[in-house]
CSV table of C-alpha atoms in Angstrom, one decimal:
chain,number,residue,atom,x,y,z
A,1,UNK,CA,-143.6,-113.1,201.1
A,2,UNK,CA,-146.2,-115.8,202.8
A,3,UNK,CA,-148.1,-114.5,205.8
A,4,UNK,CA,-146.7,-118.0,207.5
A,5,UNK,CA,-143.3,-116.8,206.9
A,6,UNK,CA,-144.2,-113.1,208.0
A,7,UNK,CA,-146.1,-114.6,211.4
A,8,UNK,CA,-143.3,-116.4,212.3
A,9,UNK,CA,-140.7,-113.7,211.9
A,10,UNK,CA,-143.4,-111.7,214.3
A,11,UNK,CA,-143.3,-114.0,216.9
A,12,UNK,CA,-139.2,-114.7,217.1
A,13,UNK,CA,-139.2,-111.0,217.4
A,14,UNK,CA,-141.9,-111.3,220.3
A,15,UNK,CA,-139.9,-114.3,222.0
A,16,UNK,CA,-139.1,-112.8,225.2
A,17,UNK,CA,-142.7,-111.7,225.9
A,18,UNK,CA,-143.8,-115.0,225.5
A,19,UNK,CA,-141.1,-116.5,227.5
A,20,UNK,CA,-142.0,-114.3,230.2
A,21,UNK,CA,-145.5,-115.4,230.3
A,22,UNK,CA,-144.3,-119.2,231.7
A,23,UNK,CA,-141.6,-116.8,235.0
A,24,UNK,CA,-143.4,-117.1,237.5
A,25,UNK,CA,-140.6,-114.2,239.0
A,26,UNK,CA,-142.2,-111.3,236.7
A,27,UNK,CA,-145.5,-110.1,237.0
A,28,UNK,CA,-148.0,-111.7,234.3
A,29,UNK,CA,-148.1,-110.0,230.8
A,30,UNK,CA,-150.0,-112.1,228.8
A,31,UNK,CA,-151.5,-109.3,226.3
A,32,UNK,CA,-149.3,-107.9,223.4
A,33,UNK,CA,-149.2,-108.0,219.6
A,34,UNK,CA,-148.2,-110.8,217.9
A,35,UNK,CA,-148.4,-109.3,214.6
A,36,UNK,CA,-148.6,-105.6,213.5
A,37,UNK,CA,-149.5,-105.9,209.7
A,38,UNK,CA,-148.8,-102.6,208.7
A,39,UNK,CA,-145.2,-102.4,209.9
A,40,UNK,CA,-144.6,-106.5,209.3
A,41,UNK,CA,-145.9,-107.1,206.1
A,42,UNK,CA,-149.7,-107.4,205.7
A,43,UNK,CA,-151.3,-103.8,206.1
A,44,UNK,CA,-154.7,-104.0,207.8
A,45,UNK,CA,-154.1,-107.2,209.6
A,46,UNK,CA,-153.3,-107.3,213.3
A,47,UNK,CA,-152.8,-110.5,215.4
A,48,UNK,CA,-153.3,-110.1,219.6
A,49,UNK,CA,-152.5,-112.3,222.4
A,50,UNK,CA,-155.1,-111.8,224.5
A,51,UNK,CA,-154.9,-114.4,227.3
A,52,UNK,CA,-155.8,-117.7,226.7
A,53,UNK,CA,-156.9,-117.0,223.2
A,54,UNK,CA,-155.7,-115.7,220.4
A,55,UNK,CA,-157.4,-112.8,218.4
A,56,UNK,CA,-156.8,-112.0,214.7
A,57,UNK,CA,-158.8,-108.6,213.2
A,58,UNK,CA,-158.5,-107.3,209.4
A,59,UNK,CA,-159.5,-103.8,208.6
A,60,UNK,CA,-159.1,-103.7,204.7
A,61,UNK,CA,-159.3,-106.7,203.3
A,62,UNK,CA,-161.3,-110.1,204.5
A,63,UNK,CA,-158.9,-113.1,205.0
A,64,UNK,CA,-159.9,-116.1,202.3
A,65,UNK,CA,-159.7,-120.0,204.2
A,66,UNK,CA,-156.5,-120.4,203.0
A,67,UNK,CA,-155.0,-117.6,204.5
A,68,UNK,CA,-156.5,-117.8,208.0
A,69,UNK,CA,-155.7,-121.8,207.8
A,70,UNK,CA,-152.3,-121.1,207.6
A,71,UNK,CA,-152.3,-118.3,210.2
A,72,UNK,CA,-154.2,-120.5,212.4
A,73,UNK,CA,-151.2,-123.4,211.8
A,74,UNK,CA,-148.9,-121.2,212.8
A,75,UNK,CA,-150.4,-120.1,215.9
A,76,UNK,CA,-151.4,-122.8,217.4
A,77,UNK,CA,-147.8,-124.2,216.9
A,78,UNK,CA,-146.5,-121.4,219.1
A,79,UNK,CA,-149.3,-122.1,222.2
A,80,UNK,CA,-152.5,-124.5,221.4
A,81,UNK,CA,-155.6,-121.7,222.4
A,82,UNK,CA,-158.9,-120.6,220.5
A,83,UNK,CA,-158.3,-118.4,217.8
A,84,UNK,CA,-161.3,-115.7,217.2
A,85,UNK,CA,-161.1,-113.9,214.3
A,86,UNK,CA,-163.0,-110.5,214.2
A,87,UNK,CA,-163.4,-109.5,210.1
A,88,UNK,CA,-163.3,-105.3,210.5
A,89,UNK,CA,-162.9,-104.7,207.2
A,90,UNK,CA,-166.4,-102.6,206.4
A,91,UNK,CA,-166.5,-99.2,206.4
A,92,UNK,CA,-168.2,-99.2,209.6
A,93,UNK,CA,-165.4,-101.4,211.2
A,94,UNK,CA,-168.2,-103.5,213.0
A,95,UNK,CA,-167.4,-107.2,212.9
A,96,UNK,CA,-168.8,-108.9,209.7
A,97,UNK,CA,-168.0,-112.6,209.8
A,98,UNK,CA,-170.0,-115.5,211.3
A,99,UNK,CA,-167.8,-118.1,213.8
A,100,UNK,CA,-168.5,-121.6,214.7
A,101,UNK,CA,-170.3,-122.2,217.6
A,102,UNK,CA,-168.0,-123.0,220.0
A,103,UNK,CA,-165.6,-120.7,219.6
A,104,UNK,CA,-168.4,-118.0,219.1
A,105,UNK,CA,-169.4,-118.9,222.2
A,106,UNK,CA,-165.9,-118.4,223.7
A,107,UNK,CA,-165.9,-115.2,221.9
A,108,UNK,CA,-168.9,-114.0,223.5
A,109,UNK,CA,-167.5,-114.6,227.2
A,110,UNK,CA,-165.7,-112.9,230.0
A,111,UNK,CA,-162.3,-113.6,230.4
A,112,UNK,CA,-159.5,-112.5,232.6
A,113,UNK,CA,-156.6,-111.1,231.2
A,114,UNK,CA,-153.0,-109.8,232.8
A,115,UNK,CA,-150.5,-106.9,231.7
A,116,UNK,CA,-148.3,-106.2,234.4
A,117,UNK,CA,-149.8,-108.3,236.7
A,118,UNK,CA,-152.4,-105.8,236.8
A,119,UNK,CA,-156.0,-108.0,235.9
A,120,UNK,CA,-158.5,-106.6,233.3
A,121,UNK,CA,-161.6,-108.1,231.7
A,122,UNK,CA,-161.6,-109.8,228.5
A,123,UNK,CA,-164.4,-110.3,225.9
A,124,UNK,CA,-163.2,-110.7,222.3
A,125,UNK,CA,-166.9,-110.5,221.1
A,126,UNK,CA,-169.0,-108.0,222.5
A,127,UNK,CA,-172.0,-105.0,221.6
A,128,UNK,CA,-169.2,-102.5,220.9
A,129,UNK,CA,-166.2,-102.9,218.0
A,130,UNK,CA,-162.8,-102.8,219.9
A,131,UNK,CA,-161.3,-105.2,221.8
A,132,UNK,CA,-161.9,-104.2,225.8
A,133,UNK,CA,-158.3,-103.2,226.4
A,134,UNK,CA,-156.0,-101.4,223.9
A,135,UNK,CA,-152.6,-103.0,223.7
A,136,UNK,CA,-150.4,-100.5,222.2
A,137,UNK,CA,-151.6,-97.9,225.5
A,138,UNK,CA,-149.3,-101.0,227.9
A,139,UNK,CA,-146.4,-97.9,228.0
A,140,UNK,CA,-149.0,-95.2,229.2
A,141,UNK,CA,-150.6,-97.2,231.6
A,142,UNK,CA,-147.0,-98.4,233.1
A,143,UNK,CA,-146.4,-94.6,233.7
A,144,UNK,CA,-150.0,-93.6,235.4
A,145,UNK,CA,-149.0,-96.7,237.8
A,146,UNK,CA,-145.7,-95.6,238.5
A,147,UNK,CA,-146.4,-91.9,238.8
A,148,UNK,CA,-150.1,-92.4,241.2
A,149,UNK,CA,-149.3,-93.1,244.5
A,150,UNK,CA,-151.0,-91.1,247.0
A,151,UNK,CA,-152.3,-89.2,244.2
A,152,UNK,CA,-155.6,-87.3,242.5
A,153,UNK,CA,-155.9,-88.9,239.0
A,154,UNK,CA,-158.6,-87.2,236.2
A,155,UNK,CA,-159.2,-90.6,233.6
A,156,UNK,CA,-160.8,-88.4,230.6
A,157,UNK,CA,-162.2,-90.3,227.7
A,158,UNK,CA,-162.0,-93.5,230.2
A,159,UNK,CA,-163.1,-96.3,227.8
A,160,UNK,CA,-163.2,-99.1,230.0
A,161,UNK,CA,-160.6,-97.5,232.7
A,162,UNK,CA,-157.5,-99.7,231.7
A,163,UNK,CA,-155.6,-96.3,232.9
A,164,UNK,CA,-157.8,-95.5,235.9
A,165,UNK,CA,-157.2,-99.1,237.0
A,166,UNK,CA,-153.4,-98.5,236.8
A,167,UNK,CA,-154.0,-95.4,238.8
A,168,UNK,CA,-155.5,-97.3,241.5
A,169,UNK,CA,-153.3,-100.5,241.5
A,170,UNK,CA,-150.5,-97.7,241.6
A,171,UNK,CA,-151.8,-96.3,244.8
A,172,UNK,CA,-153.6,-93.6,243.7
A,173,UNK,CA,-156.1,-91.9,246.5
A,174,UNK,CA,-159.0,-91.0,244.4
A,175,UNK,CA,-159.5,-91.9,240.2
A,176,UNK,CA,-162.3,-90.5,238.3
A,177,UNK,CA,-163.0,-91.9,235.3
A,178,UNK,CA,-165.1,-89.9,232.5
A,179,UNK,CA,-166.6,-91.7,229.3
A,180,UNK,CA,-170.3,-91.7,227.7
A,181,UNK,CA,-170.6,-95.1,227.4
A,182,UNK,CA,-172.5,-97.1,230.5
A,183,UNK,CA,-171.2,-100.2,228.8
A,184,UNK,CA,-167.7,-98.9,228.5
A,185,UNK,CA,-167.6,-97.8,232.4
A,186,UNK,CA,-169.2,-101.3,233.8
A,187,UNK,CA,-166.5,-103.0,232.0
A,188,UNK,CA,-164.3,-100.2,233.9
A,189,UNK,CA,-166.1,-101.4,237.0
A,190,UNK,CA,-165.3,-105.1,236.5
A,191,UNK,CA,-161.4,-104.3,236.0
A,192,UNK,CA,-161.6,-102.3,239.5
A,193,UNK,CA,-163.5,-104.7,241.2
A,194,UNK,CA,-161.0,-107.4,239.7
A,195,UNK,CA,-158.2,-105.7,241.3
A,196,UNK,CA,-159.7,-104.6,244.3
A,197,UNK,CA,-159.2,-101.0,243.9
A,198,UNK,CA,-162.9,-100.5,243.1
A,199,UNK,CA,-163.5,-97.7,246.6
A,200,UNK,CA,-160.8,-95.7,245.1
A,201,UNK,CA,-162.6,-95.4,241.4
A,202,UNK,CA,-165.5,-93.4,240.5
A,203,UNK,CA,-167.2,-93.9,237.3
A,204,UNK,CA,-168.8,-91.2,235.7
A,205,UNK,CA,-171.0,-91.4,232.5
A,206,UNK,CA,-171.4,-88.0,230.5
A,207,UNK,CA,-170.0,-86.5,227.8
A,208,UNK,CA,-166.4,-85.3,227.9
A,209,UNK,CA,-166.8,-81.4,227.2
A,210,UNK,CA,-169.5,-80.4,230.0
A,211,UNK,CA,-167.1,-82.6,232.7
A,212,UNK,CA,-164.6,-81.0,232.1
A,213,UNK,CA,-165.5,-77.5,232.0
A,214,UNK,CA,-167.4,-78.0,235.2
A,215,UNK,CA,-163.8,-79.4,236.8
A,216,UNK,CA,-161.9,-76.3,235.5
A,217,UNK,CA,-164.8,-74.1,236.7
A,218,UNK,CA,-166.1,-72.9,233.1
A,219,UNK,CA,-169.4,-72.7,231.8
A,220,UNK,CA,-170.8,-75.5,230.1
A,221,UNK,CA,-171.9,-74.1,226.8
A,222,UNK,CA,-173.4,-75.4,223.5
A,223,UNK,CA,-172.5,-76.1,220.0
A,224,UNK,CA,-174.1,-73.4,217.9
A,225,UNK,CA,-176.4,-72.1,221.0
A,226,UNK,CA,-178.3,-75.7,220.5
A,227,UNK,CA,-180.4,-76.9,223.6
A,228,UNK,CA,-177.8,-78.5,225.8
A,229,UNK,CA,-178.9,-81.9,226.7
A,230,UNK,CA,-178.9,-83.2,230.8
A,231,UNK,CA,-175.3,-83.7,231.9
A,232,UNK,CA,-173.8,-85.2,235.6
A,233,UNK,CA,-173.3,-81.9,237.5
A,234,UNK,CA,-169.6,-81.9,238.7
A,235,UNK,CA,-167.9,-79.3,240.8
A,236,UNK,CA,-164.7,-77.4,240.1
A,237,UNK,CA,-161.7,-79.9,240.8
A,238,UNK,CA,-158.0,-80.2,240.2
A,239,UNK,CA,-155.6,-83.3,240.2
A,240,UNK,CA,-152.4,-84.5,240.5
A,241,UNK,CA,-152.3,-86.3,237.1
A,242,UNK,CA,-154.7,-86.1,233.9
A,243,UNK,CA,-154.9,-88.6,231.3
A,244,UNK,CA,-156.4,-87.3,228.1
A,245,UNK,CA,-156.8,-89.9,225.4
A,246,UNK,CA,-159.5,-88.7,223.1
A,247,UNK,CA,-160.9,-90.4,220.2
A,248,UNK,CA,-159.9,-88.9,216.8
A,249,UNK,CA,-163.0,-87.2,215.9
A,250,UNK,CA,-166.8,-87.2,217.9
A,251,UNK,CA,-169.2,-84.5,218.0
A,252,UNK,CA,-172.1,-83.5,220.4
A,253,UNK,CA,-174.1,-80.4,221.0
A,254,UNK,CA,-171.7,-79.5,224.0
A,255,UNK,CA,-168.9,-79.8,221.2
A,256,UNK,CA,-166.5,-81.8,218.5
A,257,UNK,CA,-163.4,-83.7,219.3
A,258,UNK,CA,-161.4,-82.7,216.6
A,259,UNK,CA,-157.4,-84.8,217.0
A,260,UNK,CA,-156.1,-83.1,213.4
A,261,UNK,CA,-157.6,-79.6,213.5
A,262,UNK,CA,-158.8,-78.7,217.3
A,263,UNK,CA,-156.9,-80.6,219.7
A,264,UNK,CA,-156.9,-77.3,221.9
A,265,UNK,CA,-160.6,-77.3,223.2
A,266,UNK,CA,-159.8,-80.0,224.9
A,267,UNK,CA,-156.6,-79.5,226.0
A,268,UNK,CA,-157.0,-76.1,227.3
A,269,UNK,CA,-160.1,-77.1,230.4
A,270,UNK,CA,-158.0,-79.9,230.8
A,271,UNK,CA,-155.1,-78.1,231.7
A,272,UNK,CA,-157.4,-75.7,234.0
A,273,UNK,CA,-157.7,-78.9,235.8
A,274,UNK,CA,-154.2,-79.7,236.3
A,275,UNK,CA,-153.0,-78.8,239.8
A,276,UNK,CA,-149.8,-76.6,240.1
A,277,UNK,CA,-146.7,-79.1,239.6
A,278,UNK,CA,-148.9,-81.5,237.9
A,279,UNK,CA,-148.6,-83.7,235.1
A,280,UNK,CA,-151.4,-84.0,232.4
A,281,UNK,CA,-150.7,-86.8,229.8
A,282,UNK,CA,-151.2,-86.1,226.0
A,283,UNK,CA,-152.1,-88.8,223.6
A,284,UNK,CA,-153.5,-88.2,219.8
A,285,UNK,CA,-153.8,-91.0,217.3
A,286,UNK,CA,-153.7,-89.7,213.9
A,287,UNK,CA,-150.9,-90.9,212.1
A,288,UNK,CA,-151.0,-87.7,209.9
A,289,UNK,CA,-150.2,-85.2,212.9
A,290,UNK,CA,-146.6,-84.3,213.1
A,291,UNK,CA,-145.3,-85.0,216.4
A,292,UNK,CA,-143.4,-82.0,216.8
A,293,UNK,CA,-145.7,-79.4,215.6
A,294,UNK,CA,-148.5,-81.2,217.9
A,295,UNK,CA,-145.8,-80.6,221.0
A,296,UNK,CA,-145.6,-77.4,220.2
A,297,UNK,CA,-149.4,-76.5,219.6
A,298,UNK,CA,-149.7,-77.6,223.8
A,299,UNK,CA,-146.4,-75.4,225.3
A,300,UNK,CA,-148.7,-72.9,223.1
A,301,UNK,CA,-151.9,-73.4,224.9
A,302,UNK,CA,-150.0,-73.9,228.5
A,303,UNK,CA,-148.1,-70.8,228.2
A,304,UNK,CA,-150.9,-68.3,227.3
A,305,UNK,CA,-152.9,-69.8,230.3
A,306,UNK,CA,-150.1,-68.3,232.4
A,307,UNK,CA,-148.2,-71.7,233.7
A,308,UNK,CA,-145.2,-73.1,231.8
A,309,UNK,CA,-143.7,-76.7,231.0
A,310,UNK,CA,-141.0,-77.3,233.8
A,311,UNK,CA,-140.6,-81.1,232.5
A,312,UNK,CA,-141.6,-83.1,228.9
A,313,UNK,CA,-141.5,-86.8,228.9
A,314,UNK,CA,-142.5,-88.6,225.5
A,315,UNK,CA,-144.0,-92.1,226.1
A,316,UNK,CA,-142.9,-94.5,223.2
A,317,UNK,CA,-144.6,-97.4,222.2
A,318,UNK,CA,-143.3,-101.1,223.1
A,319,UNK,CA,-141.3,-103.1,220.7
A,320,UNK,CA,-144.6,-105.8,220.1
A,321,UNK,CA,-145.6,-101.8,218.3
A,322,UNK,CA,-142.8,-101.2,215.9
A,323,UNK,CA,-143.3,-98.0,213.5
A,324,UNK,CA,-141.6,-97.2,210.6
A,325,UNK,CA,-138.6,-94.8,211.5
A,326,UNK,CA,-140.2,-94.6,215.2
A,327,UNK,CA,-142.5,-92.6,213.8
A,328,UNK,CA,-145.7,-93.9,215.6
A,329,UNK,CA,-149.2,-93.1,214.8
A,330,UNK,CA,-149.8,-93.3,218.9
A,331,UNK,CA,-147.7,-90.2,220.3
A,332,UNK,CA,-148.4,-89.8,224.3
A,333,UNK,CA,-146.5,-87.0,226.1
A,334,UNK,CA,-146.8,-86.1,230.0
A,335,UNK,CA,-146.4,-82.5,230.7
A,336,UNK,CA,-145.7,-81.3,234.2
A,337,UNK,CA,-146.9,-77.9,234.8
């Protein structure tokens, strides 16, 4: 089937998100996938609203002029803004093609974006490979808002604090965010500062296994008795809420992120930092881990530390995300303990 027919299916099945963006009675949401090529028709290729542009990436296969005229047709049919398109589909996923000036230029500059009416910052060309804000995360960052007020919130794995931001636009009392990357937090720090929430939010650069050790009060050991590295010192700490949204695989000499085979390392300090009648909030990626058996693998870990599950809610994906058979690579589940 043409990709024009394809894109335009997409976007009827998108319409009331993008009639919301012109009701001036809902708070602005103008951030959500216009096409998900997997599900829709066109595996590897992924077209974004983001603001006042539109952003098409390809992770297998490059787009030919032909192709991306027509995709560019139909977009600028359904709202008349820059389209960037970010070629992904090395090995490497860095960005491979070349843009003209102009809209390399617009590429290359901050923007503003809204999802919830909640303001983050935009730059669709940047040192790093993703896009500043992850879409498909919209449902989990809708729950830390909704679920913050008054409260502690742990932002592990932070990226550029989309979820601590929520925290603190939600009313939360005190947000840390945790990543490695200084580029990563100052974008964090724009998206705070963009809100206002910025004396709620700390920002703390260091690796994710010697912060959170220190927070459950646990030694901070190496990976095969290595040298360990200087690391923020942090003292032993529990919150109201955690939000643990690791990348599927990393590794460091304080230790490997591991989504398919070792979820637990993580999960287990994590939980140590988890106040009584908590919630900590689960997320894992990879498409091939089976949802249930994943579940289960935490009310494992939780119940030999002692504490139990006394409530599970599963956080689906929005519709702009469709899955075959629901079945969604994304699976996020909060746990109150």
């Amino acid at each position: 089937m043409p990709i024009t027919t394809l894109l335009t299916t997409a976007l009827a099945k998108r319409e009331t998100l993008i009639n919301n963006l012109s009701n001036a009675n809902l708070p602005k949401t103008d951030c959500f996938r216009v096409f998900h090529g997997t599900v829709e028709g066109v595996n590897g290729l992924n077209i974004d609203r983001y603001g006042d542009a539109w952003l098409i990436q390809t992770f297998h296969q490059t787009l030919n002029e032909e192709e991306l005229q027509s995709i560019h047709n139909v977009l600028l049919s359904a709202a008349d803004l820059p389209v960037v398109y970010n070629d992904r589909s090395n090995k490497n996923s860095r960005v491979i093609n070349k843009l003209d000036v102009d809209i390399d230029a617009y590429a290359h500059s901050d923007q503003v974006i809204a999802e919830n009416g909640i303001l983050f910052n935009s730059k669709l060309r940047h040192e790093g490979q993703d896009p500043l804000l992850f879409l498909d995360m919209r449902v989990g960052r809708e729950f830390v808002k909704a679920n913050s007020h008054k409260k502690t919130v742990l932002n592990l794995f932070s990226y550029t604090c989309g979820i601590g931001t929520a925290a603190a636009v939600g009313g939360a009392k005190r947000v840390v965010n945790v990543d490695f990357s200084s580029f990563a937090l100052a974008a964090g720090e724009k998206n705070a500062q963009l809100n206002g929430v910025e004396l709620v939010c700390q920002f703390i650069q260091s690796d994710a296994f010697p912060a959170l050790r220190q927070l459950a009060g646990l030694k901070v050991a190496s990976r095969n008795n290595k040298k360990l590295p200087s690391y923020p010192k942090m003292s032993a700490s529990q919150f109201d809420l955690v939000f643990l949204d690791p990348p599927r695989f990393a590794k460091s000499v304080f230790g490997t992120v591991d989504l398919v085979n070792d979820y637990q390392s993580l999960f287990k300090p994590a939980v140590l930092t988890t106040k009584q009648g908590g919630t900590i909030v689960c997320c894992n990626n990879v498409a091939k881990v089976d949802k249930e058996a994943w579940f289960k693998s935490l009310v494992r870990c939780v119940e030999k530390q002692g504490r139990e599950v006394s409530h599970v809610e599963w956080l689906d994906c929005h519709q702009d995300f469709p899955s075959f058979d629901d079945n969604h690579p994304l699976k996020i589940v909060a746990l109150t303990l």
